Tab-separated table of C-alpha atoms in Angstrom:
chain	number	residue	atom	x	y	z
A	1	MET	CA	82.988	-170.689	-5.326
A	2	ASN	CA	82.054	-171.866	-1.844
A	3	PRO	CA	78.824	-170.107	-0.754
A	4	THR	CA	79.719	-170.534	2.925
A	5	ASP	CA	82.849	-168.390	2.422
A	6	THR	CA	81.110	-165.694	0.385
A	7	PRO	CA	79.088	-162.848	1.883
A	8	PRO	CA	75.654	-162.487	0.304
A	9	VAL	CA	74.865	-160.047	-2.452
A	10	LEU	CA	71.863	-157.856	-1.694
A	11	VAL	CA	69.640	-157.488	-4.763
A	12	THR	CA	67.148	-154.640	-4.801
A	13	GLY	CA	64.384	-154.861	-7.387
A	14	ALA	CA	64.788	-158.633	-7.079
A	15	THR	CA	61.411	-159.426	-8.647
A	16	GLY	CA	61.796	-156.897	-11.473
A	17	ARG	CA	62.632	-157.482	-15.112
A	18	VAL	CA	66.408	-157.315	-14.638
A	19	GLY	CA	66.727	-158.043	-10.930
A	20	ARG	CA	64.972	-161.393	-11.151
A	21	HIS	CA	67.517	-162.578	-13.724
A	22	VAL	CA	70.372	-161.194	-11.602
A	23	VAL	CA	69.187	-163.425	-8.754
A	24	ASP	CA	69.350	-166.489	-10.995
A	25	ARG	CA	72.770	-165.658	-12.416
A	26	LEU	CA	74.258	-165.117	-8.962
A	27	LEU	CA	72.839	-168.417	-7.729
A	28	ASP	CA	74.205	-170.172	-10.812
A	29	ALA	CA	77.649	-168.815	-9.880
A	30	GLY	CA	77.329	-170.120	-6.324
A	31	VAL	CA	76.909	-166.661	-4.801
A	32	PRO	CA	74.518	-166.387	-1.821
A	33	VAL	CA	71.664	-163.994	-2.579
A	34	ARG	CA	69.660	-161.775	-0.285
A	35	ALA	CA	66.619	-160.099	-1.851
A	36	LEU	CA	65.141	-156.827	-0.661
A	37	THR	CA	61.369	-156.687	-1.045
A	38	HIS	CA	58.545	-154.469	0.138
A	39	ARG	CA	56.430	-157.457	1.107
A	40	SER	CA	57.409	-160.878	2.396
A	41	ALA	CA	54.868	-162.400	-0.019
A	42	ALA	CA	57.430	-161.793	-2.763
A	43	ALA	CA	59.369	-164.761	-1.399
A	44	ALA	CA	56.948	-167.030	-3.260
A	45	THR	CA	58.275	-165.744	-6.592
A	46	LEU	CA	61.935	-166.295	-5.712
A	47	PRO	CA	63.986	-169.495	-5.389
A	48	ALA	CA	63.803	-171.165	-1.996
A	49	ASN	CA	67.508	-170.622	-1.334
A	50	VAL	CA	67.207	-166.828	-1.545
A	51	ASP	CA	67.200	-164.973	1.773
A	52	VAL	CA	64.241	-162.601	1.475
A	53	VAL	CA	64.347	-159.511	3.700
A	54	THR	CA	61.724	-156.768	3.763
A	55	GLY	CA	62.806	-153.158	3.509
A	56	ASP	CA	61.930	-149.909	1.795
A	57	LEU	CA	64.183	-147.443	-0.021
A	58	THR	CA	61.962	-144.623	1.252
A	59	VAL	CA	62.748	-145.669	4.848
A	60	PRO	CA	66.562	-145.938	4.917
A	61	GLU	CA	66.727	-147.341	8.451
A	62	SER	CA	64.604	-150.302	7.335
A	63	LEU	CA	67.548	-151.476	5.201
A	64	GLU	CA	69.768	-152.357	8.172
A	65	PRO	CA	68.744	-156.052	8.442
A	66	ALA	CA	69.220	-156.526	4.686
A	67	LEU	CA	72.656	-154.872	4.655
A	68	LYS	CA	74.105	-156.592	7.717
A	69	GLY	CA	76.864	-158.933	6.561
A	70	ALA	CA	76.330	-158.229	2.847
A	71	GLY	CA	79.370	-157.875	0.632
A	72	ALA	CA	77.828	-156.134	-2.369
A	73	VAL	CA	74.556	-154.646	-3.503
A	74	PHE	CA	72.774	-154.447	-6.844
A	75	LEU	CA	70.986	-151.117	-6.659
A	76	VAL	CA	67.878	-150.482	-8.714
A	77	TRP	CA	66.336	-147.172	-7.682
A	78	THR	CA	62.539	-147.528	-7.618
A	79	ALA	CA	61.659	-144.746	-5.158
A	80	PRO	CA	61.313	-140.957	-5.100
A	81	PRO	CA	64.668	-139.145	-4.932
A	82	ARG	CA	64.413	-137.663	-1.444
A	83	THR	CA	65.976	-140.621	0.406
A	84	ALA	CA	68.723	-141.393	-2.106
A	85	ALA	CA	71.504	-139.722	-0.134
A	86	ALA	CA	70.560	-141.485	3.105
A	87	VAL	CA	70.315	-144.855	1.349
A	88	VAL	CA	73.716	-144.505	-0.335
A	89	GLU	CA	75.219	-143.483	3.008
A	90	ARG	CA	73.883	-146.683	4.583
A	91	LEU	CA	75.150	-148.802	1.724
A	92	ALA	CA	78.626	-147.318	2.126
A	93	ALA	CA	78.616	-148.130	5.831
A	94	HIS	CA	78.015	-151.835	5.168
A	95	VAL	CA	79.114	-153.074	1.745
A	96	ARG	CA	82.361	-153.039	-0.212
A	97	ARG	CA	80.845	-152.975	-3.686
A	98	VAL	CA	77.816	-151.474	-5.413
A	99	VAL	CA	76.554	-152.083	-8.936
A	100	PHE	CA	74.038	-149.436	-9.970
A	101	LEU	CA	71.481	-149.920	-12.748
A	102	SER	CA	71.520	-146.511	-14.391
A	103	SER	CA	70.838	-145.222	-17.919
A	104	PRO	CA	73.000	-144.104	-20.892
A	105	HIS	CA	72.449	-140.409	-20.183
A	106	ARG	CA	76.121	-139.656	-20.924
A	107	THR	CA	76.022	-141.362	-24.313
A	108	PRO	CA	76.520	-138.906	-27.216
A	109	HIS	CA	73.571	-140.056	-29.300
A	110	PRO	CA	70.371	-138.027	-29.843
A	111	PHE	CA	68.170	-140.848	-28.547
A	112	PHE	CA	69.731	-140.564	-25.079
A	113	GLN	CA	70.066	-136.786	-24.897
A	114	GLN	CA	66.446	-135.735	-24.391
A	115	PRO	CA	65.361	-133.940	-21.174
A	116	ASN	CA	64.680	-136.774	-18.770
A	117	ALA	CA	63.866	-136.590	-15.059
A	118	MET	CA	64.893	-140.215	-14.549
A	119	ALA	CA	68.300	-139.578	-16.119
A	120	GLU	CA	68.768	-136.605	-13.803
A	121	LEU	CA	67.969	-138.826	-10.820
A	122	HIS	CA	70.405	-141.470	-12.056
A	123	ALA	CA	73.132	-138.841	-12.434
A	124	ASP	CA	72.516	-137.592	-8.887
A	125	ILE	CA	72.751	-141.124	-7.455
A	126	GLU	CA	75.953	-141.742	-9.415
A	127	ARG	CA	77.460	-138.628	-7.837
A	128	LEU	CA	76.432	-139.793	-4.372
A	129	ILE	CA	78.003	-143.216	-4.972
A	130	ALA	CA	81.204	-141.678	-6.375
A	131	ALA	CA	81.637	-139.676	-3.157
A	132	THR	CA	81.892	-142.899	-1.105
A	133	ALA	CA	84.722	-145.405	-0.730
A	134	MET	CA	82.678	-148.243	-2.259
A	135	GLU	CA	83.911	-150.075	-5.333
A	136	ARG	CA	81.366	-149.053	-7.930
A	137	THR	CA	80.248	-150.207	-11.341
A	138	ILE	CA	77.614	-148.424	-13.406
A	139	ILE	CA	75.439	-150.483	-15.745
A	140	ARG	CA	73.715	-148.485	-18.504
A	141	PRO	CA	71.284	-150.534	-20.590
A	142	GLY	CA	69.688	-148.908	-23.592
A	143	MET	CA	66.171	-149.855	-24.662
A	144	LEU	CA	65.168	-153.156	-23.065
A	145	ALA	CA	63.733	-155.813	-25.372
A	146	SER	CA	61.067	-156.571	-22.777
A	147	ASN	CA	59.500	-153.150	-23.341
A	148	ALA	CA	57.754	-154.770	-26.304
A	149	LEU	CA	55.717	-156.883	-23.887
A	150	ALA	CA	54.404	-153.850	-22.048
A	151	TRP	CA	53.878	-151.779	-25.174
A	152	TRP	CA	52.728	-154.141	-27.911
A	153	ALA	CA	51.678	-157.467	-26.400
A	154	PRO	CA	48.051	-156.436	-25.641
A	155	ALA	CA	47.415	-155.552	-29.302
A	156	ILE	CA	49.278	-158.611	-30.588
A	157	ARG	CA	47.342	-160.954	-28.284
A	158	ALA	CA	44.108	-159.430	-29.531
A	159	GLY	CA	45.153	-159.875	-33.158
A	160	GLU	CA	45.055	-156.126	-33.695
A	161	VAL	CA	47.344	-153.745	-35.536
A	162	VAL	CA	50.248	-152.417	-33.458
A	163	ARG	CA	49.691	-148.655	-33.459
A	164	TRP	CA	52.713	-146.706	-32.261
A	165	PRO	CA	54.487	-143.412	-32.946
A	166	TYR	CA	57.712	-143.016	-34.900
A	167	GLY	CA	57.878	-146.444	-36.500
A	168	ALA	CA	61.062	-145.370	-38.320
A	169	ALA	CA	62.895	-144.634	-35.059
A	170	GLU	CA	65.881	-146.959	-34.632
A	171	THR	CA	66.934	-148.541	-31.343
A	172	ALA	CA	69.093	-151.543	-30.418
A	173	PRO	CA	66.983	-153.532	-27.937
A	174	VAL	CA	69.045	-155.383	-25.358
A	175	ASP	CA	67.863	-158.630	-23.789
A	176	ASP	CA	67.172	-158.233	-20.064
A	177	ARG	CA	69.048	-161.501	-19.475
A	178	ASP	CA	72.230	-160.050	-20.996
A	179	VAL	CA	71.956	-156.980	-18.783
A	180	ALA	CA	71.509	-159.239	-15.759
A	181	ALA	CA	74.459	-161.430	-16.730
A	182	VAL	CA	76.744	-158.389	-16.893
A	183	ALA	CA	75.392	-157.088	-13.574
A	184	ALA	CA	75.922	-160.434	-11.861
A	185	LEU	CA	79.457	-160.748	-13.207
A	186	THR	CA	80.394	-157.317	-11.881
A	187	LEU	CA	78.854	-158.125	-8.494
A	188	TYR	CA	81.049	-161.158	-7.826
A	189	GLY	CA	83.909	-160.908	-10.334
A	190	GLU	CA	87.063	-158.873	-9.955
A	191	GLY	CA	88.365	-156.118	-12.199
A	192	HIS	CA	85.160	-154.117	-12.587
A	193	ALA	CA	85.674	-151.384	-9.983
A	194	GLY	CA	85.129	-148.090	-11.771
A	195	GLY	CA	83.510	-149.839	-14.723
A	196	ASP	CA	80.983	-147.807	-16.699
A	197	TYR	CA	79.204	-150.101	-19.145
A	198	VAL	CA	76.701	-149.071	-21.832
A	199	LEU	CA	74.811	-152.196	-22.887
A	200	THR	CA	72.857	-152.575	-26.125
A	201	GLY	CA	71.651	-155.325	-28.372
A	202	PRO	CA	73.663	-156.156	-31.503
A	203	GLN	CA	71.365	-154.586	-34.099
A	204	SER	CA	69.966	-151.193	-34.971
A	205	LEU	CA	66.300	-151.803	-35.830
A	206	THR	CA	63.375	-149.533	-36.591
A	207	GLN	CA	60.358	-150.039	-34.386
A	208	THR	CA	58.496	-151.327	-37.430
A	209	ALA	CA	61.204	-153.958	-38.006
A	210	GLN	CA	61.044	-154.956	-34.339
A	211	ALA	CA	57.325	-155.682	-34.656
A	212	GLU	CA	58.019	-157.701	-37.796
A	213	LEU	CA	60.606	-159.831	-35.964
A	214	ILE	CA	58.112	-160.555	-33.207
A	215	GLY	CA	55.641	-161.578	-35.906
A	216	ASP	CA	58.244	-163.957	-37.368
A	217	ALA	CA	58.585	-165.609	-33.941
A	218	LEU	CA	54.817	-166.029	-33.774
A	219	GLY	CA	54.540	-167.289	-37.333
A	220	ARG	CA	52.267	-164.507	-38.501
A	221	ARG	CA	52.480	-161.017	-39.879
A	222	ILE	CA	52.056	-158.170	-37.408
A	223	ALA	CA	50.829	-154.985	-39.028
A	224	PHE	CA	52.358	-151.733	-37.755
A	225	GLU	CA	50.435	-148.490	-38.126
A	226	GLU	CA	51.837	-145.045	-37.415
A	227	MET	CA	50.238	-143.171	-34.508
A	228	THR	CA	50.600	-139.418	-34.048
A	229	PRO	CA	52.368	-138.061	-30.956
A	230	ASP	CA	49.105	-136.524	-29.729
A	231	GLU	CA	47.343	-139.873	-30.065
A	232	PHE	CA	50.121	-141.479	-28.046
A	233	ARG	CA	49.799	-138.839	-25.337
A	234	SER	CA	46.059	-139.476	-25.152
A	235	LEU	CA	46.540	-143.246	-25.060
A	236	SER	CA	49.156	-142.971	-22.298
A	237	LYS	CA	47.136	-140.647	-20.069
A	238	GLY	CA	46.925	-142.184	-16.616
A	239	ALA	CA	49.312	-145.017	-17.519
A	240	ALA	CA	52.565	-143.038	-17.417
A	241	PRO	CA	53.629	-139.571	-16.207
A	242	SER	CA	53.383	-136.945	-18.920
A	243	SER	CA	57.096	-136.165	-18.493
A	244	VAL	CA	57.970	-139.774	-19.345
A	245	VAL	CA	55.658	-139.746	-22.361
A	246	ASP	CA	57.185	-136.496	-23.631
A	247	MET	CA	60.698	-137.888	-23.124
A	248	LEU	CA	59.918	-141.043	-25.099
A	249	LEU	CA	58.345	-139.097	-27.936
A	250	ALA	CA	61.317	-136.724	-28.112
A	251	ALA	CA	63.777	-139.632	-28.045
A	252	TRP	CA	61.993	-141.560	-30.795
A	253	LYS	CA	61.692	-138.434	-32.929
A	254	ALA	CA	65.438	-137.801	-32.531
A	255	ALA	CA	66.180	-141.409	-33.515
A	256	VAL	CA	64.396	-141.280	-36.878
A	257	GLY	CA	66.973	-141.590	-39.634
A	258	GLN	CA	69.766	-142.216	-37.105
A	259	PRO	CA	71.294	-145.667	-36.716
A	260	ALA	CA	71.004	-146.703	-33.081
A	261	TYR	CA	73.976	-146.521	-30.763
A	262	VAL	CA	75.373	-150.072	-30.628
A	263	THR	CA	78.117	-151.298	-28.294
A	264	THR	CA	80.090	-154.542	-28.118
A	265	THR	CA	80.277	-154.424	-24.320
A	266	VAL	CA	78.080	-157.467	-23.656
A	267	ALA	CA	80.284	-159.662	-25.834
A	268	ALA	CA	83.483	-158.208	-24.419
A	269	LEU	CA	82.457	-158.866	-20.814
A	270	LEU	CA	80.626	-162.168	-21.174
A	271	GLY	CA	82.620	-163.729	-23.983
A	272	THR	CA	79.408	-164.540	-25.858
A	273	ALA	CA	77.451	-162.537	-28.400
A	274	PRO	CA	74.465	-160.614	-27.062
A	275	ARG	CA	71.086	-162.111	-27.869
A	276	THR	CA	69.362	-160.690	-30.917
A	277	LEU	CA	65.805	-159.410	-30.798
A	278	ARG	CA	64.872	-162.408	-32.949
A	279	GLN	CA	66.217	-164.723	-30.219
A	280	TRP	CA	64.440	-162.754	-27.508
A	281	ALA	CA	61.142	-162.874	-29.421
A	282	ALA	CA	61.417	-166.632	-29.992
A	283	ASP	CA	62.064	-167.204	-26.280
A	284	HIS	CA	59.103	-165.016	-25.279
A	285	ALA	CA	56.614	-165.955	-27.995
A	286	ALA	CA	54.230	-167.539	-25.492
A	287	GLU	CA	53.927	-164.238	-23.641
A	288	PHE	CA	52.521	-162.625	-26.777
A	289	THR	CA	49.817	-165.297	-27.096
A	290	LYS	CA	48.626	-165.725	-23.496
A	291	GLY	CA	44.868	-165.762	-23.352
A	292	VAL	CA	44.512	-166.190	-27.101
């Protein structure tokens, strides 16, 4: 692929957990990348050959410089819902293709069927995109493997017991890098218009087993202790909206005794098996020991 003949792909959420990997995968494929950021200082965290443009999803007109000349956009919605319609309208006026990072809210599994404000927002944005002439692909990752860093790394670094609710709840954590690889492929490859891809890891694992696998990567046992839902609500106060906390608790409760929903989509699209949680943990072991 000749970068000079290819219009840039605009990546929103370019410094986020998935977006940052999307940037790398596009560059690896020879696709020019333009990154939308709130602050120009974010350029320091991105490769030098990325065109960094400031803009804000809450100010749709600020997106014009980033969209000018772009051929496709990776859309990660990180703003309140009120400007979604105006943003999608602007995207449709400039780009041929959009890949939207959504959620598996249509998936017929109890884990994904709990009342969820974010899922409602995703569904609304999908409807807005469907009403345009853009080629569209919807990416629906399940539980991200990297959630373990936000949830459990502080306790693991401190050598403490991981205390968490619903240890018997089963999920199939998907590696952020696999999600990004699928997103990048659909941004520059052909044949994905109308694609609707639910992405999971290859294994259904209880949360207790997930902690054990991380312990294996670190070479030590990680104890897992059950926490009550009320304790989790108290612990999460101020760190996450109560609606998100309630949604997570309801989803985990619904997943107890239910094998996780597992797809083969990553392998089918990429031609390689999705990374296991064991692989992810081995690759991120240092992040569980920082400061120790």
